[in-house]
Short mmCIF file of N, CA and C in Angstrom, two decimals:
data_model
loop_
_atom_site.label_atom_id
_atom_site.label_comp_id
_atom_site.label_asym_id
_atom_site.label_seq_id
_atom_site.Cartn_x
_atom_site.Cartn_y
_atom_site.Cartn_z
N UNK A 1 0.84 -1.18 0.00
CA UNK A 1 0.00 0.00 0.00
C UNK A 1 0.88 1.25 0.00
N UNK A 2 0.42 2.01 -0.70
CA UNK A 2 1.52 3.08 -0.83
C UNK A 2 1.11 4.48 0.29
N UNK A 3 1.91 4.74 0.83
CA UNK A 3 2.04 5.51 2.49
C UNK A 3 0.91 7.01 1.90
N UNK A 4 0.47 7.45 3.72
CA UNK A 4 0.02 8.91 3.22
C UNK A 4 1.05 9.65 2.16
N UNK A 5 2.41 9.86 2.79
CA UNK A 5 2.90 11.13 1.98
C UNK A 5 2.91 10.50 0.36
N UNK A 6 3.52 8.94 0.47
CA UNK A 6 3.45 9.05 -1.13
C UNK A 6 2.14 9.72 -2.20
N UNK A 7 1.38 9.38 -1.18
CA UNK A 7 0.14 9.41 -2.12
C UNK A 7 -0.18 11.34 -2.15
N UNK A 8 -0.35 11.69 -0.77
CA UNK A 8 -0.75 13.49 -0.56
C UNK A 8 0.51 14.05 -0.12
N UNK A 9 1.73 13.68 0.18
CA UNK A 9 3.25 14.59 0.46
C UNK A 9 4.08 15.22 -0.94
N UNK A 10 4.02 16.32 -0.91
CA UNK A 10 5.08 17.59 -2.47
C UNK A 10 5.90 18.29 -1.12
N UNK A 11 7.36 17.97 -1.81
CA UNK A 11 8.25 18.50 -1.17
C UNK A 11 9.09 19.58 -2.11
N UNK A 12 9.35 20.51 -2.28
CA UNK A 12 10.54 21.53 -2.98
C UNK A 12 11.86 21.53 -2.15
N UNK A 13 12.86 21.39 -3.15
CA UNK A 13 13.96 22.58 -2.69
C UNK A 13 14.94 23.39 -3.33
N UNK A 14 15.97 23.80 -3.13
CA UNK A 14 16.41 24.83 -4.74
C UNK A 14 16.86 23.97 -5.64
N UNK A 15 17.14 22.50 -5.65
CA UNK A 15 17.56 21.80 -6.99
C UNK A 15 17.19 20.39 -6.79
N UNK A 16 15.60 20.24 -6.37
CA UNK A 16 14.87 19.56 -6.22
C UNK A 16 13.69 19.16 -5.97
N UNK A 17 12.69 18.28 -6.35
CA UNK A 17 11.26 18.50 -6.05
C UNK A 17 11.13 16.93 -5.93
N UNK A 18 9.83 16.54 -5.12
CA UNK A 18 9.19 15.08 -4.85
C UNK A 18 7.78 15.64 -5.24
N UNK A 19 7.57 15.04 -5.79
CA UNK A 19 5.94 14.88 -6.39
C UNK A 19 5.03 13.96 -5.88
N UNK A 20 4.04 14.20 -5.44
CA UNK A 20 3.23 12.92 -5.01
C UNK A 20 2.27 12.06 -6.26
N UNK A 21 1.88 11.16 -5.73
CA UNK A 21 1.04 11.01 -6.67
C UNK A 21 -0.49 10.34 -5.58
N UNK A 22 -1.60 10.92 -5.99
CA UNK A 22 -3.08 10.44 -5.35
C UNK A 22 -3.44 9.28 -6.08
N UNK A 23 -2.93 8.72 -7.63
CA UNK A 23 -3.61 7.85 -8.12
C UNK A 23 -2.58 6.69 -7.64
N UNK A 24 -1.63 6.43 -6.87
CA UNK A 24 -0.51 5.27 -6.64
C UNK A 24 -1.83 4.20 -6.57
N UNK A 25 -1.53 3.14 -7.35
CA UNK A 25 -2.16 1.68 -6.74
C UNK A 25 -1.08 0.83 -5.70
N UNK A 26 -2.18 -0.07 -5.09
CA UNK A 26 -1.30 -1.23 -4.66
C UNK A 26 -0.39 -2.21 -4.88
N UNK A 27 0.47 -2.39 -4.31
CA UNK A 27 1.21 -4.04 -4.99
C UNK A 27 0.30 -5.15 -5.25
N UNK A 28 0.57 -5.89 -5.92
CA UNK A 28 -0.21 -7.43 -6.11
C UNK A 28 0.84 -8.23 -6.33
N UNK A 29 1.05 -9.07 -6.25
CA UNK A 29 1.90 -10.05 -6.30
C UNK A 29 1.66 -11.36 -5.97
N UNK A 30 2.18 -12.26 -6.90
CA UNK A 30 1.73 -13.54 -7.34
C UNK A 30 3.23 -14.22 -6.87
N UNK A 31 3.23 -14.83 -5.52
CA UNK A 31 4.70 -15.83 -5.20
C UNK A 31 4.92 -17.11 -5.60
N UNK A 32 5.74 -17.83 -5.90
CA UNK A 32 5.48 -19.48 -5.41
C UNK A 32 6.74 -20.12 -5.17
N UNK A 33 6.74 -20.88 -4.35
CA UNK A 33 8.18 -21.35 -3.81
C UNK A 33 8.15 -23.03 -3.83
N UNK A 34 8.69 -23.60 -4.32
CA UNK A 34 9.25 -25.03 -4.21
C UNK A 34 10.36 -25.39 -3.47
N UNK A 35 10.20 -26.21 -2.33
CA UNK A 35 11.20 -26.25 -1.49
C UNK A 35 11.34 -27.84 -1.04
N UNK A 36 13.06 -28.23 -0.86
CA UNK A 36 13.21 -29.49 -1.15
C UNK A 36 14.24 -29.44 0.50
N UNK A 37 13.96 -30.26 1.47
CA UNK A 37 14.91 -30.48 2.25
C UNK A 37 14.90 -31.44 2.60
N UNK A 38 16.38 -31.85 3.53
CA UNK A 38 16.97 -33.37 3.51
C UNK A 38 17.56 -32.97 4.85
N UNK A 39 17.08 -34.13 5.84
CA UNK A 39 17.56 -34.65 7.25
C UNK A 39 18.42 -34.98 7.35
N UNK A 40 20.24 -34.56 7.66
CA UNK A 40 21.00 -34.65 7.79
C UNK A 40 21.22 -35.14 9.23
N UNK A 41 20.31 -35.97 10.17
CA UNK A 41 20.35 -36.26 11.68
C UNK A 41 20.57 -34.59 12.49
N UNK A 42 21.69 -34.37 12.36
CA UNK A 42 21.51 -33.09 13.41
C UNK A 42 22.40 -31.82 12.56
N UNK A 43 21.41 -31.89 11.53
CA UNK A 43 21.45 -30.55 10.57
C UNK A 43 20.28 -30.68 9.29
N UNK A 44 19.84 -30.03 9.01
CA UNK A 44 18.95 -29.82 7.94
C UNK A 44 19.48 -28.97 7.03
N UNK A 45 19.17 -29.64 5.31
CA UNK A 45 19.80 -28.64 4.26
C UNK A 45 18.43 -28.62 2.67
N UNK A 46 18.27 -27.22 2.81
CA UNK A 46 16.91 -26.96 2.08
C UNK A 46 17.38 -26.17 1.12
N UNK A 47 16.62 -26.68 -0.14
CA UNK A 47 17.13 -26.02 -1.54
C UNK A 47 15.54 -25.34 -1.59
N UNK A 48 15.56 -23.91 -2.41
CA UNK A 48 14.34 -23.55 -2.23
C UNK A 48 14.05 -22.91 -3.61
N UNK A 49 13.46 -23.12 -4.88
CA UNK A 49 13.43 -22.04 -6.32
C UNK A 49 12.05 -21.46 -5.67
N UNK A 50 11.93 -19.90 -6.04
CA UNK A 50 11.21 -19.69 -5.93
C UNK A 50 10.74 -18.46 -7.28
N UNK A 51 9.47 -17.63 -7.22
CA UNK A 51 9.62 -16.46 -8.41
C UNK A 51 8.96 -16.36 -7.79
N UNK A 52 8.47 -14.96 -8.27
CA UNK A 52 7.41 -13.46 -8.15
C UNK A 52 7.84 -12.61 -8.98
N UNK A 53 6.05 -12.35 -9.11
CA UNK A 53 5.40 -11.58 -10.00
C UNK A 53 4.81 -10.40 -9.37
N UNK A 54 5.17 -9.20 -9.31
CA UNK A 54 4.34 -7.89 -8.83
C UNK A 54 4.17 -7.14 -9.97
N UNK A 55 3.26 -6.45 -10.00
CA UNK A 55 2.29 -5.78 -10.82
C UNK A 55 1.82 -4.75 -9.62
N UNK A 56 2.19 -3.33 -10.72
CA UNK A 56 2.26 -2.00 -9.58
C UNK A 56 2.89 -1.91 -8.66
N UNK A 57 3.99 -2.63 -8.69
CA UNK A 57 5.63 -2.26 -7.80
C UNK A 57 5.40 -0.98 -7.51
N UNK A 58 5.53 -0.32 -6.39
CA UNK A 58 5.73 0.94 -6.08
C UNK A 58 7.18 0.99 -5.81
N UNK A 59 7.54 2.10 -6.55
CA UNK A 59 8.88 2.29 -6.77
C UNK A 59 9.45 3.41 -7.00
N UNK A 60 10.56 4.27 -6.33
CA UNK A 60 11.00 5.74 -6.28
C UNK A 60 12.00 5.98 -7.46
N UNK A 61 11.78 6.73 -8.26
CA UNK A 61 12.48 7.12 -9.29
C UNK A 61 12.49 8.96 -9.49
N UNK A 62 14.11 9.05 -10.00
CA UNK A 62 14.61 10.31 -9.94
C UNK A 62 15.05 10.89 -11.25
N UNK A 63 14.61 11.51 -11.86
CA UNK A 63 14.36 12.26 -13.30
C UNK A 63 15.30 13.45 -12.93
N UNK A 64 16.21 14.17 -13.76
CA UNK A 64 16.50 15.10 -14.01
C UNK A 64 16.11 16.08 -15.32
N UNK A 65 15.29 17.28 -14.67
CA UNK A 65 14.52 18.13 -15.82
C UNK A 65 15.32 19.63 -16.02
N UNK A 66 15.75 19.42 -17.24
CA UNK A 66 16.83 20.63 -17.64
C UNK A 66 15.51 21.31 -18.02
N UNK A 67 14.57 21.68 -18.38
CA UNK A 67 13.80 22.64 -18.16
C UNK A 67 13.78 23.73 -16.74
N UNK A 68 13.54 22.94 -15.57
CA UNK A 68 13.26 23.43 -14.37
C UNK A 68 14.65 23.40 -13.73
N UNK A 69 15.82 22.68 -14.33
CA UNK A 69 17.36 23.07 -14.01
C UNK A 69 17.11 22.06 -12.59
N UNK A 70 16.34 21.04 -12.38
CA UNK A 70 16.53 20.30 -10.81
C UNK A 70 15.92 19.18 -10.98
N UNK A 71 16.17 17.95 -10.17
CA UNK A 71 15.97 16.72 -10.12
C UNK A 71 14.41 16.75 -9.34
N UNK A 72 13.60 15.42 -10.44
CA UNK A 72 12.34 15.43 -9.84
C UNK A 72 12.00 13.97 -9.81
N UNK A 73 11.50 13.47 -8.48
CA UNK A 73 11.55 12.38 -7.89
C UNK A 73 10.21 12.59 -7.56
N UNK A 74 9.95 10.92 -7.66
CA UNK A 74 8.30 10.35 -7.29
C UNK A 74 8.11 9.27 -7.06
N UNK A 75 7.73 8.66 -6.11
CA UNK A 75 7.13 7.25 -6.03
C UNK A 75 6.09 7.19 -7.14
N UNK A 76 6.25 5.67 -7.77
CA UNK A 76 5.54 5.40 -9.00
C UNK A 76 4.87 4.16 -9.04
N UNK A 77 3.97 3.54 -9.69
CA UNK A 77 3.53 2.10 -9.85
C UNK A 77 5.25 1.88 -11.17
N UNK A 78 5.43 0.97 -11.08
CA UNK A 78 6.07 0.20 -11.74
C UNK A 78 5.36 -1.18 -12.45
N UNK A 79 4.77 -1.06 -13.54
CA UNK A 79 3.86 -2.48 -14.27
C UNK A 79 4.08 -3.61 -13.67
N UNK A 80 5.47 -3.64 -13.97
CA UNK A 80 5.46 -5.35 -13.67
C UNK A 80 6.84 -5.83 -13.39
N UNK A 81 7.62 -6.73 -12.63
CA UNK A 81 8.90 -6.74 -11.90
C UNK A 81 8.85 -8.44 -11.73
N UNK A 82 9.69 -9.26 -12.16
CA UNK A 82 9.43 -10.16 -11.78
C UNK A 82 10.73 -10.87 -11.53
N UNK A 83 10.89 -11.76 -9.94
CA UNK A 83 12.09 -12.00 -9.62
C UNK A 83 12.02 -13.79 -9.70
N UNK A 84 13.28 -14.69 -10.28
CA UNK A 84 13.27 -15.75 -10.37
C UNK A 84 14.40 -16.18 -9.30
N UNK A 85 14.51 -17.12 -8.70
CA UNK A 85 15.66 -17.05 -8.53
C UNK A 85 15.87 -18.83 -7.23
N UNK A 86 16.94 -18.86 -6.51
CA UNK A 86 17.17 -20.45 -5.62
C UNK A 86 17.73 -19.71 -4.26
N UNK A 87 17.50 -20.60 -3.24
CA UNK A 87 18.55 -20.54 -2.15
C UNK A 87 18.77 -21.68 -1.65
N UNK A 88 20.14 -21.20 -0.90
CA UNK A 88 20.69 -23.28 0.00
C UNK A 88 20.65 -22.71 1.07
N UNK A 89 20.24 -23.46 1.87
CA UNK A 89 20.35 -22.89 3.02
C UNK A 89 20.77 -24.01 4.14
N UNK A 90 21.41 -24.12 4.94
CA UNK A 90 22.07 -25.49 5.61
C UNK A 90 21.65 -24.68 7.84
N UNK A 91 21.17 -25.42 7.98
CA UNK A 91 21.05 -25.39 9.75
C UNK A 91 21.07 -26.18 10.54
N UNK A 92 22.50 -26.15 11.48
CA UNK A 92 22.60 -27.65 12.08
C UNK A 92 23.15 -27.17 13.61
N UNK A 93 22.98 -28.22 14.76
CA UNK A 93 23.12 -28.55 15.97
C UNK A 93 24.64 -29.07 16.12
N UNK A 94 25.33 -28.63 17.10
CA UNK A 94 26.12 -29.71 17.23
C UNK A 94 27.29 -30.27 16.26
N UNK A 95 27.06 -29.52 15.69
CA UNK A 95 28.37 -29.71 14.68
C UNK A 95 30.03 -29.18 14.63
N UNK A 96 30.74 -30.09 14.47
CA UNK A 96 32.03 -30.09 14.58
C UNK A 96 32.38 -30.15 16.03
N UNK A 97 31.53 -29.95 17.29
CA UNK A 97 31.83 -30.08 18.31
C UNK A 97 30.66 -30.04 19.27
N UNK A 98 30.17 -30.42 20.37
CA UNK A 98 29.29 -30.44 21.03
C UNK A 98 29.28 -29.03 21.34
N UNK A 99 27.54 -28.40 21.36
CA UNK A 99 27.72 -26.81 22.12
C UNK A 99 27.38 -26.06 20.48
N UNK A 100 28.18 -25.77 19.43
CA UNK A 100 28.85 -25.54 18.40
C UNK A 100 27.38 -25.11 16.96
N UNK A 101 26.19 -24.63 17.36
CA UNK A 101 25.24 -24.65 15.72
C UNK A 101 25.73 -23.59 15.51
N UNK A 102 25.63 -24.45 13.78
CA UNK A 102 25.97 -23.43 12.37
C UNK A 102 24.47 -23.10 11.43
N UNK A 103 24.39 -22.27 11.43
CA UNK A 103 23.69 -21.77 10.44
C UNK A 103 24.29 -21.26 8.91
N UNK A 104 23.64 -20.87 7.54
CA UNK A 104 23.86 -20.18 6.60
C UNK A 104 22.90 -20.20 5.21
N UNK A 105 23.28 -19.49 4.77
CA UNK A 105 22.45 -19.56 3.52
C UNK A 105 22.85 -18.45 2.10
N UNK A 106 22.83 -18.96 1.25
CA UNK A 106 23.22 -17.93 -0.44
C UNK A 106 22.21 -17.94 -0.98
N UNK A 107 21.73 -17.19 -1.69
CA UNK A 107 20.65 -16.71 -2.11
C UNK A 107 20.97 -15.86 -3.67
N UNK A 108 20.40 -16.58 -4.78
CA UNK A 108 20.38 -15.96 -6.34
C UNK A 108 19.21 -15.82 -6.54
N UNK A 109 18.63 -14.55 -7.01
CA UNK A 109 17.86 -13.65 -7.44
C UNK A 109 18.22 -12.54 -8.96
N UNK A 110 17.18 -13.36 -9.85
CA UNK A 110 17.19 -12.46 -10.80
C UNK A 110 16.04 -11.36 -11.26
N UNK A 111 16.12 -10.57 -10.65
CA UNK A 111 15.06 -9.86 -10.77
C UNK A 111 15.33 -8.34 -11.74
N UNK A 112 13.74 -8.46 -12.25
CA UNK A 112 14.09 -7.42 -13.61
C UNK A 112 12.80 -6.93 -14.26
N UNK A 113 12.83 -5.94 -14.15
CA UNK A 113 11.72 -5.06 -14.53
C UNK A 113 10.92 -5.54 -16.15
N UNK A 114 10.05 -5.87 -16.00
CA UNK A 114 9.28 -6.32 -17.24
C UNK A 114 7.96 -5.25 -18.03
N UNK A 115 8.01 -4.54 -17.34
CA UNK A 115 7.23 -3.35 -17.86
C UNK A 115 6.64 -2.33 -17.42
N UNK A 116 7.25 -1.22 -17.32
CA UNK A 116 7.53 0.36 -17.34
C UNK A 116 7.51 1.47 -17.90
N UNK A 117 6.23 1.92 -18.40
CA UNK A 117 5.69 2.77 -19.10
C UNK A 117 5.67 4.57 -17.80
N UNK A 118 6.12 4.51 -17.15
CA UNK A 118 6.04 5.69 -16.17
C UNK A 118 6.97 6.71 -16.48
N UNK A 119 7.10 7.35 -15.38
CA UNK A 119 8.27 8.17 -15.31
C UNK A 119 9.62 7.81 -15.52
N UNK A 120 9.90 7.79 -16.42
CA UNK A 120 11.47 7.12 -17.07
C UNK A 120 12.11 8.50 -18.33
N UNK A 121 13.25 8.46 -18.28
CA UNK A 121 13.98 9.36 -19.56
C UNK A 121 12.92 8.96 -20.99
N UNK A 122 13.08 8.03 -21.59
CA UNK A 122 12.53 7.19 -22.53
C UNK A 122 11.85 6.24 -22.44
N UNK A 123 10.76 6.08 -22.61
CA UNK A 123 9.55 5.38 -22.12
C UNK A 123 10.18 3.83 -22.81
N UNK A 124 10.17 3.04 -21.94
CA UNK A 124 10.60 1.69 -22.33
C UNK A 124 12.35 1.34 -22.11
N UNK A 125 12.80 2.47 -21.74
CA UNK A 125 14.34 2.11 -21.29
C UNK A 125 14.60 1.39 -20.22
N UNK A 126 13.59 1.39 -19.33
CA UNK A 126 13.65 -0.01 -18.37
C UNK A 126 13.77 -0.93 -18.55
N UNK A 127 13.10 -1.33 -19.61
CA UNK A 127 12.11 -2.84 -20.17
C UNK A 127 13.86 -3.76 -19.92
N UNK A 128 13.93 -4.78 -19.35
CA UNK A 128 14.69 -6.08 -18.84
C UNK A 128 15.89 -5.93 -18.36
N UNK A 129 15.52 -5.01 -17.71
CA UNK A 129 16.80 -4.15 -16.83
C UNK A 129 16.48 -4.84 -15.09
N UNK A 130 17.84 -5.04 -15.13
CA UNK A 130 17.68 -5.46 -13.40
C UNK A 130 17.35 -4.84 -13.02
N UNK A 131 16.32 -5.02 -11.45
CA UNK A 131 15.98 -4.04 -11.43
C UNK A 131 16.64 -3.79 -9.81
N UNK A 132 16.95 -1.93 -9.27
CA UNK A 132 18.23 -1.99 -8.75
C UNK A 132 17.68 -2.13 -7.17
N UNK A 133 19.06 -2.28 -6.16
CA UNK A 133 18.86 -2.17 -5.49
C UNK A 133 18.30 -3.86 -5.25
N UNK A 134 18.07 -4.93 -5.59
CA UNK A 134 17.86 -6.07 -5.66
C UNK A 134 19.30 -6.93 -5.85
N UNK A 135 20.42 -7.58 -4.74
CA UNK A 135 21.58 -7.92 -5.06
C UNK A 135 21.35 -9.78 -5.62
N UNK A 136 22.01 -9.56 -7.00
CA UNK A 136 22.10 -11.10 -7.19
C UNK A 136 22.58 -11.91 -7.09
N UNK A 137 23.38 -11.91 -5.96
CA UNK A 137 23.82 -12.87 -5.08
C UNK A 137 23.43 -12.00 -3.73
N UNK A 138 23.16 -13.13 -2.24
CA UNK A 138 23.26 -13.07 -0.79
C UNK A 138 23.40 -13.75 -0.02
N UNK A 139 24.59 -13.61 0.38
CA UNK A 139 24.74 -14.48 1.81
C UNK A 139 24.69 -14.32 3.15
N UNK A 140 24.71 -15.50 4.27
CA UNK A 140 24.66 -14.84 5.48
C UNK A 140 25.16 -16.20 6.62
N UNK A 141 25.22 -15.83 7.50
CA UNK A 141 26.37 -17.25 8.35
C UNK A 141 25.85 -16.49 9.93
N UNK A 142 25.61 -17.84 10.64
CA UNK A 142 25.61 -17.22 12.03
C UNK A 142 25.83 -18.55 12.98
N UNK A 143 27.05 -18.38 14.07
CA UNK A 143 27.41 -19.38 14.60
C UNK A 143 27.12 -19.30 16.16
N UNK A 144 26.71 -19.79 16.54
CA UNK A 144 26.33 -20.29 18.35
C UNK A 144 27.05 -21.24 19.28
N UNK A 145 27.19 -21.00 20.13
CA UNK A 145 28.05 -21.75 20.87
C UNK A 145 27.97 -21.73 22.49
N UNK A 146 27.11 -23.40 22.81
CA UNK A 146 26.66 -22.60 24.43
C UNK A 146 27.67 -23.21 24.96
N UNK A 147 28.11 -22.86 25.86
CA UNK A 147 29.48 -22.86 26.75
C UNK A 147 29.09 -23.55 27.78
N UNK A 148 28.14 -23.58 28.15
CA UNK A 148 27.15 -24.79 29.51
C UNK A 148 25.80 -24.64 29.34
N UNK A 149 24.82 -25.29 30.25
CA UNK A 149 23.59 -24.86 30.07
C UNK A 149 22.84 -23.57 30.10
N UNK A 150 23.67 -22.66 30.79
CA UNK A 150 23.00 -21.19 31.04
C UNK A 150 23.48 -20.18 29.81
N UNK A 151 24.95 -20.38 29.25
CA UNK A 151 25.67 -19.60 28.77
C UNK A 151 25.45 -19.86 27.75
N UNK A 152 25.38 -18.84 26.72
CA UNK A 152 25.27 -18.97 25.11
C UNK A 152 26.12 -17.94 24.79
N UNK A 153 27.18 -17.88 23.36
CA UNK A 153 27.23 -16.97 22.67
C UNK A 153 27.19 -17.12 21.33
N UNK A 154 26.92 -15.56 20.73
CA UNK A 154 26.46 -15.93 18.99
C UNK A 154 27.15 -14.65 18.43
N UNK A 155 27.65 -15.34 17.00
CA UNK A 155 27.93 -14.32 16.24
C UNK A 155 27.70 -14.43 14.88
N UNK A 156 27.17 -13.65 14.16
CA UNK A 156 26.78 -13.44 12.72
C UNK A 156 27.42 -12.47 11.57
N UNK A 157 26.96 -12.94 10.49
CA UNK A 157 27.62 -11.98 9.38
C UNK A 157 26.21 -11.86 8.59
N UNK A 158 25.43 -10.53 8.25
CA UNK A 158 24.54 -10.68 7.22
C UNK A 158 24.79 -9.45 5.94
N UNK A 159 24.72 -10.46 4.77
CA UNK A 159 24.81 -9.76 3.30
C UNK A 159 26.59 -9.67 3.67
N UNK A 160 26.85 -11.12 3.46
CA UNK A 160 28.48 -11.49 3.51
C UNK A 160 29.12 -10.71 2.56
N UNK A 161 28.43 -10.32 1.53
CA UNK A 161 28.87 -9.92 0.28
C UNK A 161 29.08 -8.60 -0.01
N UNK A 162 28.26 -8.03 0.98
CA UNK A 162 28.49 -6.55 1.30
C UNK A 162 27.68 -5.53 0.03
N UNK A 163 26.68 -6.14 -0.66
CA UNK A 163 25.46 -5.19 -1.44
C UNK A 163 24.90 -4.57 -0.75
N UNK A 164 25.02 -3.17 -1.33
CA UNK A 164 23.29 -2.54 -0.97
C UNK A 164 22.11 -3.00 -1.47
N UNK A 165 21.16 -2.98 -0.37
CA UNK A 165 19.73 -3.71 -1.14
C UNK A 165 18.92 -3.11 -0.56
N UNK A 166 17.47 -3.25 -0.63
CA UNK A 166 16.38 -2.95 0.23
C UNK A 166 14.95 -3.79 -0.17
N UNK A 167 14.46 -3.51 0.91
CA UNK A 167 13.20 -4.23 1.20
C UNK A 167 12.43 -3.37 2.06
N UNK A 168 11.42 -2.85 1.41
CA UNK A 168 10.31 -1.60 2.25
C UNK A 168 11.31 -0.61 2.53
N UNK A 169 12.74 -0.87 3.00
CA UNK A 169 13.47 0.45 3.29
C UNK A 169 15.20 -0.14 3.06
N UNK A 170 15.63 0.82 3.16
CA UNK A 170 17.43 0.38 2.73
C UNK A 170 17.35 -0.21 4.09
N UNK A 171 18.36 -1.11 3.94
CA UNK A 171 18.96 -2.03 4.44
C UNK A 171 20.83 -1.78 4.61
N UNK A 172 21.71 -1.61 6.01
CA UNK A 172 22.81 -1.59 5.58
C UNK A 172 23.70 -2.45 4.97
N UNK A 173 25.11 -2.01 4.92
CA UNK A 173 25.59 -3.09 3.94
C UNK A 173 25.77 -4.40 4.80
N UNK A 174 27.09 -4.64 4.75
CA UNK A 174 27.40 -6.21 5.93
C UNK A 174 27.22 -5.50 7.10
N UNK A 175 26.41 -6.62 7.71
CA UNK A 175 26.27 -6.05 9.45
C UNK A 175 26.36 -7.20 10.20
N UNK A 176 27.22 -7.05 11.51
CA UNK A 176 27.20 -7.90 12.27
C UNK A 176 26.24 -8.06 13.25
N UNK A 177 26.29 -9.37 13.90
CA UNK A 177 25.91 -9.19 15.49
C UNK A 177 26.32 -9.97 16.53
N UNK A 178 26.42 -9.87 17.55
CA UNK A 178 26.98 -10.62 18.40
C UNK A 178 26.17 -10.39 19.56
N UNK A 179 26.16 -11.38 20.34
CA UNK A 179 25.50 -11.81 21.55
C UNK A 179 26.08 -12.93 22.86
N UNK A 180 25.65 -12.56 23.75
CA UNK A 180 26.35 -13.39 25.24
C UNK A 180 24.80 -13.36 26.06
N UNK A 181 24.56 -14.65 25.76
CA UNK A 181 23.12 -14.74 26.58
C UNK A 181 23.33 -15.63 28.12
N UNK A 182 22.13 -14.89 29.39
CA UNK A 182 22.62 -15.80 30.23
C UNK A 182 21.12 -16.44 30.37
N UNK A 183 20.84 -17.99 30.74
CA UNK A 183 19.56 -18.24 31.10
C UNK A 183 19.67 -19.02 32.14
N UNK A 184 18.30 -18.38 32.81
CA UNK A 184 18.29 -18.89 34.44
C UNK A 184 17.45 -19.89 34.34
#
C-alpha cells in the first residue's frame, strides 16, 4: 500500500522536487516457492526455487529536468517486476563439536523489470533491466556456541557480500551481530 505522503506529500527545494502522486495503486503479487529439504540427523539442508510476480511495484524514481534546471523524484507504480531465482540454506546442531550450531544460507535472485511505461527518460528504457537495489547474489552465516547450560554466545555476518539492497526500506551493507546470553 503506498504511504500517506506518497500518495498526498510535495516536497521543494532549490535543486529539487518530490511529487506525489493520489492515483498510486497497490502491490499485487503472485509468489510461489518449491522447497526441497533433507535430514541430515543433526542438521537440515533446504534447496528452495522460488519467483514473483508484482504488478504496480511501487517504486522511487529520480528524473533530471533541464527545463526546471533540478531533479524530480516520485514514487511510481512500476507495471510489472518479476524476480526468479534459488537458495541453499544449511542449519545444524552440534556440529564439529558439542555446544557448536551453524547456520547459513546464499541466495540468487534475478530480478528485472518487465514493464515500465512511467516516469522514465525514454519510455521503455527499463524494459529487462535489473531491477536496482535487488543484489544477485546473498549471503549470510551465524554461529552459536553454548558454553554450559545457562551460557550462550552468537555471532553473525549478514549480506556477507556486502550489497546494498532494500526491502520496504534500505537495508545496511554487511552487518554484524553478536551476543552473550545468560539463562536462568
Amino acid at each position: 500500500m503506498p504511504t500517506v505522503s506518497e500518495l498526498n506529500g510535495a516536497t521543494a527545494t532549490t535543486n529539487s522536487r518530490y511529487i506525489n502522486d493520489p492515483n498510486l495503486k497497490p502491490e499485487k503479487s503472485w509468489t510461489t516457492e518449491l522447497t526441497a529439504e533433507k535430514d541430515l540427523g543433526n542438521a537440515l539442508l533446504r534447496l528452495t526455487f522460488f519467483t514473483e510476480n508484482v504488478h504496480d511495484s511501487l517504486y522511487a524514481q529520480t528524473n533530471f529536468d533541464p527545463a526546471a534546471n533540478s531533479n524530480i523524484s516520485r514514487v511510481q507504480n512500476v507495471a510489472r517486476i518479476q524476480t526468479n531465482g534459488v537458495e541453499l540454506a544449511l542449519s545444524g546442531n552440534d556440529l564439529i563439536r558439542k555446544g557448536l550450531d551453524l547456520s547459513g544460507s546464499v541466495t540468487y535472485a534475478d530480478s528485472r523489470i518487465k514493464d515500465n511505461a512511467g516516469f522514465v527518460s525514454t519510455p521503455g528504457d527499463t524494459i529487462g533491466k535489473v531491477q536496482p537495489r535487488v543484489p544477485v547474489w546473498r549471503a549470510t552465516a551465524l554461529a552459536s556456541y553454548r558454553i554450559d547450560p545457562q551460557w550462550t554466545t552468537t555471532f553473525g555476518i549478514d549480506n556477507l557480500n556486502n550489497y546494498k539492497y532494500w526491502n520496504f526500506h534500505p537495508y545496511p551493507q554487511r552487518s554484524y551481530a553478536a551476543e552473550m546470553r545468560f539463562d536462568l
